[in-house]
């Protein structure tokens, strides 16, 4: 048990570092590995650690939040959470992983060719709906919203996503609780992983200026691609 928890902690530390730099990425880094290590670590423990990371990020860069965008994304997140809860019970995990991978990879390909999504009311609601579905079911809810802010300054991306993730994670945990999908051992595991998360978050502080210098577009696209390919391969090999 403790060996597995330590390995999970190292993974969460790396994910916390990535999210501290790019504004998202904790789930993208951690979910595929933790799913192989111990499926019970998903989605509740990661939702809890993601919530803790978002609270710290929001406290650090709250002045840069696009609250207008957060509001419209949450309009989509609420029904998306319901869809995510239903998917946990009804959809085969292998097929759902494949679906997420294909959608995210398609978004990346469109972004580096001709499509340049903007955070409009409609796009934010659609991204929130998608994020709520995927985030609640598998803890991978960052890419849809992050894609809309890929050309924004690093601080704005991190702060806006942090505010959105705080509200979104709370919504997802409540939805899963109502459906009977949250158990005491999952909550305890999530709390035990938070110290590892804090280490990753603190390591990100002195490195943020480098991400700000180069913009946030490349990290977002790279992380999204890695996630998509990982999920597709996992689905293919079973």
CSV table of C-alpha atoms in Angstrom, one decimal, residues 129-229:
chain,number,residue,atom,x,y,z
A,129,UNK,CA,-19.6,20.8,-21.2
A,130,UNK,CA,-16.9,18.7,-22.6
A,131,UNK,CA,-14.5,19.4,-19.7
A,132,UNK,CA,-17.3,18.6,-17.2
A,133,UNK,CA,-18.0,15.2,-18.8
A,134,UNK,CA,-14.4,14.1,-19.1
A,135,UNK,CA,-13.2,15.7,-15.9
A,136,UNK,CA,-15.9,14.1,-13.8
A,137,UNK,CA,-15.6,10.7,-15.4
A,138,UNK,CA,-11.8,10.5,-15.7
A,139,UNK,CA,-10.3,13.6,-14.1
A,140,UNK,CA,-9.1,14.8,-17.5
A,141,UNK,CA,-10.9,18.1,-17.9
A,142,UNK,CA,-8.2,20.6,-18.7
A,143,UNK,CA,-7.6,20.5,-22.5
A,144,UNK,CA,-11.0,21.7,-23.7
A,145,UNK,CA,-10.8,25.0,-21.7
A,146,UNK,CA,-7.1,25.3,-21.9
A,147,UNK,CA,-7.2,25.2,-25.8
A,148,UNK,CA,-9.3,28.4,-25.8
A,149,UNK,CA,-6.7,30.3,-23.8
A,150,UNK,CA,-3.6,28.9,-25.5
A,151,UNK,CA,-2.6,32.3,-27.0
A,152,UNK,CA,-3.1,34.2,-23.7
A,153,UNK,CA,-0.3,35.3,-21.3
A,154,UNK,CA,0.9,32.5,-19.0
A,155,UNK,CA,-0.4,34.2,-15.8
A,156,UNK,CA,-3.9,34.7,-17.3
A,157,UNK,CA,-4.1,31.0,-18.4
A,158,UNK,CA,-2.9,29.6,-15.0
A,159,UNK,CA,-5.2,31.9,-13.0
A,160,UNK,CA,-8.3,31.4,-15.1
A,161,UNK,CA,-7.9,27.7,-15.2
A,162,UNK,CA,-7.3,27.6,-11.5
A,163,UNK,CA,-10.5,29.4,-10.8
A,164,UNK,CA,-12.4,27.2,-13.2
A,165,UNK,CA,-10.9,24.0,-11.7
A,166,UNK,CA,-11.7,25.0,-8.1
A,167,UNK,CA,-15.4,25.4,-9.0
A,168,UNK,CA,-15.4,22.5,-11.5
A,169,UNK,CA,-13.7,20.0,-9.1
A,170,UNK,CA,-16.2,20.8,-6.3
A,171,UNK,CA,-19.1,20.3,-8.7
A,172,UNK,CA,-17.7,17.0,-9.9
A,173,UNK,CA,-17.1,15.6,-6.4
A,174,UNK,CA,-20.6,16.7,-5.4
A,175,UNK,CA,-22.1,15.0,-8.4
A,176,UNK,CA,-20.1,11.8,-7.8
A,177,UNK,CA,-21.1,11.8,-4.1
A,178,UNK,CA,-24.8,12.1,-5.0
A,179,UNK,CA,-24.4,9.1,-7.3
A,180,UNK,CA,-22.7,7.1,-4.6
A,181,UNK,CA,-19.3,7.0,-6.3
A,182,UNK,CA,-17.3,8.7,-3.5
A,183,UNK,CA,-15.9,6.5,-0.7
A,184,UNK,CA,-13.9,7.2,2.5
A,185,UNK,CA,-10.7,5.5,1.3
A,186,UNK,CA,-10.7,7.6,-1.9
A,187,UNK,CA,-11.0,10.8,0.2
A,188,UNK,CA,-8.2,9.7,2.5
A,189,UNK,CA,-5.9,8.8,-0.5
A,190,UNK,CA,-6.6,12.2,-2.0
A,191,UNK,CA,-5.6,14.0,1.3
A,192,UNK,CA,-2.4,11.9,1.6
A,193,UNK,CA,-1.4,12.9,-1.9
A,194,UNK,CA,-1.7,16.6,-1.2
A,195,UNK,CA,1.8,17.0,0.4
A,196,UNK,CA,3.4,15.6,-2.8
A,197,UNK,CA,1.3,18.0,-4.8
A,198,UNK,CA,2.6,21.0,-2.7
A,199,UNK,CA,6.2,20.0,-3.5
A,200,UNK,CA,5.5,20.1,-7.3
A,201,UNK,CA,3.6,23.4,-6.9
A,202,UNK,CA,6.5,25.0,-5.0
A,203,UNK,CA,9.0,23.8,-7.6
A,204,UNK,CA,7.0,25.5,-10.3
A,205,UNK,CA,7.3,29.0,-8.7
A,206,UNK,CA,10.9,29.9,-9.8
A,207,UNK,CA,10.3,28.4,-13.3
A,208,UNK,CA,7.1,30.3,-14.2
A,209,UNK,CA,9.0,33.2,-15.8
A,210,UNK,CA,10.4,30.9,-18.5
A,211,UNK,CA,6.9,29.8,-19.5
A,212,UNK,CA,5.7,33.4,-19.5
A,213,UNK,CA,8.6,34.4,-21.8
A,214,UNK,CA,7.8,31.7,-24.4
A,215,UNK,CA,4.0,31.9,-24.1
A,216,UNK,CA,1.7,29.1,-23.1
A,217,UNK,CA,0.7,27.8,-26.5
A,218,UNK,CA,3.5,25.2,-26.9
A,219,UNK,CA,3.2,23.7,-23.5
A,220,UNK,CA,-0.6,23.4,-23.9
A,221,UNK,CA,-0.3,21.7,-27.3
A,222,UNK,CA,2.5,19.4,-26.2
A,223,UNK,CA,0.6,18.3,-23.0
A,224,UNK,CA,-2.6,17.7,-25.0
A,225,UNK,CA,-0.8,15.6,-27.6
A,226,UNK,CA,0.9,13.5,-25.0
A,227,UNK,CA,-2.4,12.9,-23.2
A,228,UNK,CA,-4.2,12.0,-26.5
A,229,UNK,CA,-1.6,9.6,-27.7
